[in-house]
Amino acid sequence: MYAAYYGLKENPFNLSPDPRYFFPGHRHQEALNHLVYGVREKKGFILLTGDVGTGKTTVCRSFLAGLDDTTTTALIFNSFLSEMELLETLAQEFGFEISLNGGEKTRKRYLDALNDFLLRNFIAGRNTVLLIDEAQNLSHGVLEQIRMLSNLETEREKLIQIVLIGQPELRDLLLLPVLRQLNERITVRYHLESLDLNHVRAYIEHRLSVGGGRGRIKFTPFAYRLIHAYSQGVPRRINAICDRCLLIAYARDGFAVDGKTVKDAIKDMGPHYRRPKRRFFKFLD
């Protein structure tokens, strides 16, 4: 609605995980570097965790966008899977077929077909990567099944690299004794933290720049502090607040987002945006 008014090519605060808007701040860049390193060095298991809305999926999308055609990937969004459904999903995503010879589709036949597929990829000089989002929802049985997939290897390296992406509960889940073997195999880990005030400012400016409107819209220092306070540095929440701020400023025929605009935006968005912690109160009076 307001894009043309501000001279934007598009809405820069869309909530979708668009890799074009990947924010190269040190935390998100470090998360991306960990994924690249773990896959390039064929470490087997990589773990990426972070609170809701911190940008894990955007990091994942940026990682996938940066891969070349020598890497075969599968991305699983639905983590509410049974052990057999996981194997069926791998067959669909990687595109390999099961040899039945008149028999039923069993776990062994799926694993044999997957192993054949991975070996063909390896011989062809290709790397194979499996990414599972929202992995905190996986059952113990499926996580154990995933651990068994890492046994598919040559004498020198793993045939498949597995990236588990999830909320902080995933770290707690992996500490359970029943999952100790899997936890010990994860050698590359990164926890994505929320943004501090300086990075909130840089994040907003970055998205405006990518959207084509840098210099046309002005956020006051007070507005940045309020956005940081109410969003608690979570990118998804920053996007939602900024989108509402620009809509309000547009309705008022303005190009500046000040403290009042942010407060009005928060009121419009409802009580689910928590009041800032005590150290931010002085900014709100």
mmCIF file of C-alpha atoms in Angstrom:
data_model
loop_
_atom_site.group_PDB
_atom_site.id
_atom_site.type_symbol
_atom_site.label_atom_id
_atom_site.label_comp_id
_atom_site.label_asym_id
_atom_site.label_seq_id
_atom_site.Cartn_x
_atom_site.Cartn_y
_atom_site.Cartn_z
ATOM 1 C CA MET A 1 0.000 0.000 0.000
ATOM 2 C CA TYR A 2 2.685 2.509 1.036
ATOM 3 C CA ALA A 3 5.550 1.309 -1.217
ATOM 4 C CA ALA A 4 4.976 3.804 -4.044
ATOM 5 C CA TYR A 5 4.554 6.684 -1.595
ATOM 6 C CA TYR A 6 7.989 6.058 -0.109
ATOM 7 C CA GLY A 7 9.609 5.276 -3.450
ATOM 8 C CA LEU A 8 10.104 1.634 -2.507
ATOM 9 C CA LYS A 9 10.263 -1.208 -4.997
ATOM 10 C CA GLU A 10 8.451 -3.458 -2.535
ATOM 11 C CA ASN A 11 7.566 -3.854 1.110
ATOM 12 C CA PRO A 12 10.956 -4.163 2.865
ATOM 13 C CA PHE A 13 9.434 -5.552 6.064
ATOM 14 C CA ASN A 14 7.646 -8.565 4.658
ATOM 15 C CA LEU A 15 7.666 -11.477 7.125
ATOM 16 C CA SER A 16 8.643 -14.111 4.531
ATOM 17 C CA PRO A 17 12.224 -15.483 4.777
ATOM 18 C CA ASP A 18 13.560 -13.873 1.596
ATOM 19 C CA PRO A 19 17.325 -14.505 1.190
ATOM 20 C CA ARG A 20 17.675 -11.187 -0.661
ATOM 21 C CA TYR A 21 17.059 -9.492 2.685
ATOM 22 C CA PHE A 22 19.613 -11.564 4.584
ATOM 23 C CA PHE A 23 21.126 -9.240 7.194
ATOM 24 C CA PRO A 24 24.933 -9.600 7.238
ATOM 25 C CA GLY A 25 25.284 -8.633 10.899
ATOM 26 C CA HIS A 26 27.896 -10.610 12.780
ATOM 27 C CA ARG A 27 25.388 -13.002 14.424
ATOM 28 C CA HIS A 28 23.527 -13.963 11.266
ATOM 29 C CA GLN A 29 26.761 -14.074 9.285
ATOM 30 C CA GLU A 30 28.350 -16.351 11.889
ATOM 31 C CA ALA A 31 25.315 -18.642 11.743
ATOM 32 C CA LEU A 32 25.615 -18.813 7.960
ATOM 33 C CA ASN A 33 29.360 -19.445 8.194
ATOM 34 C CA HIS A 34 28.777 -22.355 10.557
ATOM 35 C CA LEU A 35 26.399 -23.984 8.058
ATOM 36 C CA VAL A 36 28.818 -23.467 5.178
ATOM 37 C CA TYR A 37 31.756 -24.805 7.187
ATOM 38 C CA GLY A 38 29.902 -27.854 8.474
ATOM 39 C CA VAL A 39 28.717 -28.876 5.013
ATOM 40 C CA ARG A 40 31.942 -28.035 3.184
ATOM 41 C CA GLU A 41 34.047 -29.997 5.669
ATOM 42 C CA LYS A 42 31.476 -32.817 5.762
ATOM 43 C CA LYS A 43 31.085 -32.798 9.527
ATOM 44 C CA GLY A 44 27.964 -34.968 9.421
ATOM 45 C CA PHE A 45 25.728 -33.088 11.856
ATOM 46 C CA ILE A 46 25.178 -29.339 12.200
ATOM 47 C CA LEU A 47 22.857 -27.716 14.747
ATOM 48 C CA LEU A 48 21.328 -24.242 14.380
ATOM 49 C CA THR A 49 19.047 -23.006 17.149
ATOM 50 C CA GLY A 50 17.406 -19.717 18.064
ATOM 51 C CA ASP A 51 14.231 -18.261 19.520
ATOM 52 C CA VAL A 52 11.115 -17.813 17.386
ATOM 53 C CA GLY A 53 11.599 -15.062 14.798
ATOM 54 C CA THR A 54 15.380 -14.641 15.169
ATOM 55 C CA GLY A 55 15.979 -15.418 11.487
ATOM 56 C CA LYS A 56 16.915 -19.113 11.401
ATOM 57 C CA THR A 57 14.854 -19.822 8.286
ATOM 58 C CA THR A 58 16.275 -16.779 6.472
ATOM 59 C CA VAL A 59 19.797 -17.990 7.292
ATOM 60 C CA CYS A 60 18.805 -21.407 5.969
ATOM 61 C CA ARG A 61 17.386 -19.927 2.744
ATOM 62 C CA SER A 62 20.521 -17.831 2.255
ATOM 63 C CA PHE A 63 22.655 -20.914 2.780
ATOM 64 C CA LEU A 64 20.702 -22.833 0.149
ATOM 65 C CA ALA A 65 20.866 -19.899 -2.282
ATOM 66 C CA GLY A 66 24.656 -19.880 -1.994
ATOM 67 C CA LEU A 67 25.162 -23.547 -2.872
ATOM 68 C CA ASP A 68 26.376 -24.550 -6.311
ATOM 69 C CA ASP A 69 25.041 -27.324 -8.535
ATOM 70 C CA THR A 70 27.423 -29.898 -7.064
ATOM 71 C CA THR A 71 25.256 -30.094 -3.933
ATOM 72 C CA THR A 72 22.003 -32.039 -3.720
ATOM 73 C CA THR A 73 19.670 -30.749 -1.008
ATOM 74 C CA ALA A 74 16.420 -31.687 0.678
ATOM 75 C CA LEU A 75 14.578 -29.316 3.014
ATOM 76 C CA ILE A 76 11.937 -30.749 5.346
ATOM 77 C CA PHE A 77 9.477 -28.294 6.918
ATOM 78 C CA ASN A 78 7.023 -30.773 8.445
ATOM 79 C CA SER A 79 8.798 -32.182 11.479
ATOM 80 C CA PHE A 80 5.719 -34.082 12.749
ATOM 81 C CA LEU A 81 6.793 -37.271 11.003
ATOM 82 C CA SER A 82 6.958 -40.934 11.903
ATOM 83 C CA GLU A 83 10.127 -42.902 11.229
ATOM 84 C CA MET A 84 8.701 -44.401 8.042
ATOM 85 C CA GLU A 85 7.284 -41.043 6.923
ATOM 86 C CA LEU A 86 10.760 -39.547 7.261
ATOM 87 C CA LEU A 87 12.176 -42.156 4.884
ATOM 88 C CA GLU A 88 9.281 -41.650 2.466
ATOM 89 C CA THR A 89 9.884 -37.898 2.519
ATOM 90 C CA LEU A 90 13.596 -38.399 1.793
ATOM 91 C CA ALA A 91 12.707 -40.549 -1.216
ATOM 92 C CA GLN A 92 10.362 -37.826 -2.502
ATOM 93 C CA GLU A 93 12.745 -34.935 -1.877
ATOM 94 C CA PHE A 94 15.891 -36.605 -3.224
ATOM 95 C CA GLY A 95 14.001 -38.361 -6.024
ATOM 96 C CA PHE A 96 15.273 -41.907 -5.590
ATOM 97 C CA GLU A 97 13.128 -44.992 -6.159
ATOM 98 C CA ILE A 98 12.583 -48.053 -3.990
ATOM 99 C CA SER A 99 13.279 -51.485 -5.455
ATOM 100 C CA LEU A 100 10.360 -53.652 -4.350
ATOM 101 C CA ASN A 101 10.701 -56.837 -6.458
ATOM 102 C CA GLY A 102 7.166 -57.773 -5.497
ATOM 103 C CA GLY A 103 7.684 -57.030 -1.812
ATOM 104 C CA GLU A 104 6.480 -54.310 0.543
ATOM 105 C CA LYS A 105 8.065 -50.950 1.237
ATOM 106 C CA THR A 106 10.081 -51.667 4.356
ATOM 107 C CA ARG A 107 12.516 -49.537 6.333
ATOM 108 C CA LYS A 108 15.420 -51.663 5.086
ATOM 109 C CA ARG A 109 14.437 -51.163 1.441
ATOM 110 C CA TYR A 110 14.248 -47.388 1.965
ATOM 111 C CA LEU A 111 17.645 -47.317 3.690
ATOM 112 C CA ASP A 112 19.221 -49.498 0.981
ATOM 113 C CA ALA A 113 17.826 -47.193 -1.730
ATOM 114 C CA LEU A 114 19.034 -44.120 0.140
ATOM 115 C CA ASN A 115 22.501 -45.626 0.543
ATOM 116 C CA ASP A 116 22.662 -46.411 -3.186
ATOM 117 C CA PHE A 117 21.579 -42.845 -3.984
ATOM 118 C CA LEU A 118 24.215 -41.360 -1.667
ATOM 119 C CA LEU A 119 26.957 -43.551 -3.091
ATOM 120 C CA ARG A 120 26.063 -42.514 -6.646
ATOM 121 C CA ASN A 121 26.206 -38.883 -5.584
ATOM 122 C CA PHE A 122 29.551 -39.427 -3.886
ATOM 123 C CA ILE A 123 31.054 -41.128 -6.930
ATOM 124 C CA ALA A 124 29.791 -38.246 -9.090
ATOM 125 C CA GLY A 125 31.585 -35.760 -6.809
ATOM 126 C CA ARG A 126 28.379 -34.374 -5.352
ATOM 127 C CA ASN A 127 27.621 -33.505 -1.729
ATOM 128 C CA THR A 128 24.240 -34.376 -0.207
ATOM 129 C CA VAL A 129 22.620 -32.171 2.433
ATOM 130 C CA LEU A 130 19.443 -32.729 4.449
ATOM 131 C CA LEU A 131 17.974 -29.771 6.351
ATOM 132 C CA ILE A 132 15.156 -30.260 8.870
ATOM 133 C CA ASP A 133 13.387 -27.140 10.131
ATOM 134 C CA GLU A 134 11.442 -27.011 13.413
ATOM 135 C CA ALA A 135 13.443 -30.047 14.514
ATOM 136 C CA GLN A 136 12.385 -29.587 18.149
ATOM 137 C CA ASN A 137 9.119 -31.287 17.150
ATOM 138 C CA LEU A 138 10.805 -34.536 16.080
ATOM 139 C CA SER A 139 10.069 -37.583 18.208
ATOM 140 C CA HIS A 140 12.825 -39.510 19.958
ATOM 141 C CA GLY A 141 12.344 -42.362 17.498
ATOM 142 C CA VAL A 142 12.739 -40.116 14.452
ATOM 143 C CA LEU A 143 15.813 -38.440 15.942
ATOM 144 C CA GLU A 144 17.329 -41.873 16.475
ATOM 145 C CA GLN A 145 16.448 -42.717 12.870
ATOM 146 C CA ILE A 146 18.269 -39.566 11.778
ATOM 147 C CA ARG A 147 21.307 -40.588 13.822
ATOM 148 C CA MET A 148 21.332 -43.904 11.993
ATOM 149 C CA LEU A 149 21.390 -42.054 8.674
ATOM 150 C CA SER A 150 24.789 -40.655 9.636
ATOM 151 C CA ASN A 151 26.117 -44.237 9.599
ATOM 152 C CA LEU A 152 25.885 -44.078 5.819
ATOM 153 C CA GLU A 153 29.513 -43.253 5.101
ATOM 154 C CA THR A 154 32.690 -44.278 3.339
ATOM 155 C CA GLU A 155 35.875 -45.105 5.193
ATOM 156 C CA ARG A 156 36.872 -41.435 5.073
ATOM 157 C CA GLU A 157 33.767 -39.249 5.168
ATOM 158 C CA LYS A 158 30.029 -38.972 5.682
ATOM 159 C CA LEU A 159 27.788 -39.472 2.661
ATOM 160 C CA ILE A 160 25.121 -37.090 3.953
ATOM 161 C CA GLN A 161 25.325 -33.846 5.916
ATOM 162 C CA ILE A 162 22.365 -33.258 8.239
ATOM 163 C CA VAL A 163 21.380 -29.789 9.467
ATOM 164 C CA LEU A 164 18.955 -29.646 12.397
ATOM 165 C CA ILE A 165 17.249 -26.261 12.801
ATOM 166 C CA GLY A 166 15.041 -25.510 15.765
ATOM 167 C CA GLN A 167 14.048 -23.502 18.789
ATOM 168 C CA PRO A 168 16.040 -23.582 22.065
ATOM 169 C CA GLU A 169 13.983 -26.568 23.233
ATOM 170 C CA LEU A 170 15.918 -28.632 20.692
ATOM 171 C CA ARG A 171 19.123 -28.165 22.697
ATOM 172 C CA ASP A 172 17.331 -29.366 25.830
ATOM 173 C CA LEU A 173 15.880 -32.314 23.942
ATOM 174 C CA LEU A 174 19.303 -33.428 22.771
ATOM 175 C CA LEU A 175 20.564 -33.471 26.365
ATOM 176 C CA LEU A 176 18.233 -36.341 27.241
ATOM 177 C CA PRO A 177 20.140 -39.575 27.988
ATOM 178 C CA VAL A 178 18.220 -41.448 25.297
ATOM 179 C CA LEU A 179 19.610 -39.047 22.658
ATOM 180 C CA ARG A 180 23.171 -38.901 23.983
ATOM 181 C CA GLN A 181 24.647 -40.710 20.975
ATOM 182 C CA LEU A 182 23.085 -38.210 18.584
ATOM 183 C CA ASN A 183 24.118 -35.226 20.686
ATOM 184 C CA GLU A 184 27.725 -36.401 20.768
ATOM 185 C CA ARG A 185 27.832 -36.603 16.973
ATOM 186 C CA ILE A 186 26.919 -32.926 16.520
ATOM 187 C CA THR A 187 30.269 -31.195 16.083
ATOM 188 C CA VAL A 188 29.116 -27.868 14.605
ATOM 189 C CA ARG A 189 26.649 -25.797 16.655
ATOM 190 C CA TYR A 190 25.398 -22.227 16.638
ATOM 191 C CA HIS A 191 22.718 -20.463 18.686
ATOM 192 C CA LEU A 192 21.310 -17.368 16.997
ATOM 193 C CA GLU A 193 20.785 -14.539 19.495
ATOM 194 C CA SER A 194 18.522 -11.504 19.122
ATOM 195 C CA LEU A 195 19.910 -8.151 17.939
ATOM 196 C CA ASP A 196 21.244 -5.375 20.160
ATOM 197 C CA LEU A 197 20.261 -1.730 19.660
ATOM 198 C CA ASN A 198 23.034 -0.930 17.174
ATOM 199 C CA HIS A 199 22.186 -3.971 15.092
ATOM 200 C CA VAL A 200 18.466 -3.174 15.185
ATOM 201 C CA ARG A 201 19.269 0.182 13.598
ATOM 202 C CA ALA A 202 21.550 -1.443 11.014
ATOM 203 C CA TYR A 203 18.954 -4.146 10.330
ATOM 204 C CA ILE A 204 16.206 -1.599 9.594
ATOM 205 C CA GLU A 205 18.482 0.474 7.367
ATOM 206 C CA HIS A 206 19.595 -2.662 5.527
ATOM 207 C CA ARG A 207 16.049 -3.718 4.726
ATOM 208 C CA LEU A 208 15.113 -0.218 3.587
ATOM 209 C CA SER A 209 18.163 -0.172 1.342
ATOM 210 C CA VAL A 210 17.316 -3.528 -0.247
ATOM 211 C CA GLY A 211 13.718 -2.382 -0.668
ATOM 212 C CA GLY A 212 14.917 0.673 -2.578
ATOM 213 C CA GLY A 213 13.906 3.399 -0.131
ATOM 214 C CA ARG A 214 17.047 4.343 1.751
ATOM 215 C CA GLY A 215 17.141 8.088 2.397
ATOM 216 C CA ARG A 216 13.404 8.624 1.789
ATOM 217 C CA ILE A 217 12.341 7.417 5.229
ATOM 218 C CA LYS A 218 13.782 8.671 8.489
ATOM 219 C CA PHE A 219 13.640 6.833 11.819
ATOM 220 C CA THR A 220 14.542 9.014 14.793
ATOM 221 C CA PRO A 221 17.006 7.728 17.426
ATOM 222 C CA PHE A 222 14.119 7.540 19.896
ATOM 223 C CA ALA A 223 12.129 5.408 17.432
ATOM 224 C CA TYR A 224 15.039 2.976 17.090
ATOM 225 C CA ARG A 225 15.256 2.625 20.868
ATOM 226 C CA LEU A 226 11.542 1.973 21.163
ATOM 227 C CA ILE A 227 11.569 -0.584 18.350
ATOM 228 C CA HIS A 228 14.485 -2.353 20.017
ATOM 229 C CA ALA A 229 12.698 -2.284 23.367
ATOM 230 C CA TYR A 230 9.375 -3.643 22.138
ATOM 231 C CA SER A 231 10.816 -6.145 19.660
ATOM 232 C CA GLN A 232 13.511 -7.295 22.100
ATOM 233 C CA GLY A 233 15.807 -7.481 19.084
ATOM 234 C CA VAL A 234 13.835 -10.241 17.338
ATOM 235 C CA PRO A 235 13.887 -9.636 13.544
ATOM 236 C CA ARG A 236 10.380 -10.927 12.878
ATOM 237 C CA ARG A 237 8.969 -8.583 15.492
ATOM 238 C CA ILE A 238 11.072 -5.703 14.144
ATOM 239 C CA ASN A 239 9.563 -6.315 10.705
ATOM 240 C CA ALA A 240 6.020 -6.325 12.057
ATOM 241 C CA ILE A 241 6.534 -3.105 14.039
ATOM 242 C CA CYS A 242 8.261 -1.267 11.174
ATOM 243 C CA ASP A 243 5.594 -2.305 8.696
ATOM 244 C CA ARG A 244 2.914 -0.823 10.952
ATOM 245 C CA CYS A 245 5.001 2.310 11.562
ATOM 246 C CA LEU A 246 5.353 2.997 7.841
ATOM 247 C CA LEU A 247 1.630 2.468 7.343
ATOM 248 C CA ILE A 248 0.830 4.980 10.101
ATOM 249 C CA ALA A 249 3.350 7.518 8.782
ATOM 250 C CA TYR A 250 1.889 7.083 5.280
ATOM 251 C CA ALA A 251 -1.632 7.725 6.588
ATOM 252 C CA ARG A 252 -0.323 10.946 8.165
ATOM 253 C CA ASP A 253 1.451 12.072 4.964
ATOM 254 C CA GLY A 254 4.831 11.863 6.668
ATOM 255 C CA PHE A 255 8.259 10.426 5.939
ATOM 256 C CA ALA A 256 9.511 10.340 9.538
ATOM 257 C CA VAL A 257 8.981 7.571 12.072
ATOM 258 C CA ASP A 258 9.305 9.013 15.567
ATOM 259 C CA GLY A 259 8.590 7.730 19.048
ATOM 260 C CA LYS A 260 4.881 8.570 18.861
ATOM 261 C CA THR A 261 4.548 6.629 15.618
ATOM 262 C CA VAL A 262 6.130 3.566 17.214
ATOM 263 C CA LYS A 263 3.920 3.805 20.308
ATOM 264 C CA ASP A 264 0.817 4.117 18.123
ATOM 265 C CA ALA A 265 1.953 1.124 16.089
ATOM 266 C CA ILE A 266 2.370 -0.971 19.233
ATOM 267 C CA LYS A 267 -1.107 0.003 20.441
ATOM 268 C CA ASP A 268 -2.571 -1.083 17.107
ATOM 269 C CA MET A 269 -0.759 -4.414 17.232
ATOM 270 C CA GLY A 270 -2.251 -5.535 20.528
ATOM 271 C CA PRO A 271 -1.148 -6.713 23.956
ATOM 272 C CA HIS A 272 0.941 -9.665 22.729
ATOM 273 C CA TYR A 273 3.872 -7.244 22.370
ATOM 274 C CA ARG A 274 5.330 -7.307 25.847
ATOM 275 C CA ARG A 275 6.164 -4.142 27.740
ATOM 276 C CA PRO A 276 9.934 -3.568 27.687
ATOM 277 C CA LYS A 277 12.061 -4.516 30.660
ATOM 278 C CA ARG A 278 12.757 -1.994 33.411
ATOM 279 C CA ARG A 279 15.945 -0.666 31.817
ATOM 280 C CA PHE A 280 13.876 0.608 28.876
ATOM 281 C CA PHE A 281 11.218 2.426 30.912
ATOM 282 C CA LYS A 282 13.055 5.757 30.783
ATOM 283 C CA PHE A 283 12.666 5.761 27.003
ATOM 284 C CA LEU A 284 8.892 5.403 27.185
ATOM 285 C CA ASP A 285 7.979 8.318 29.452
#
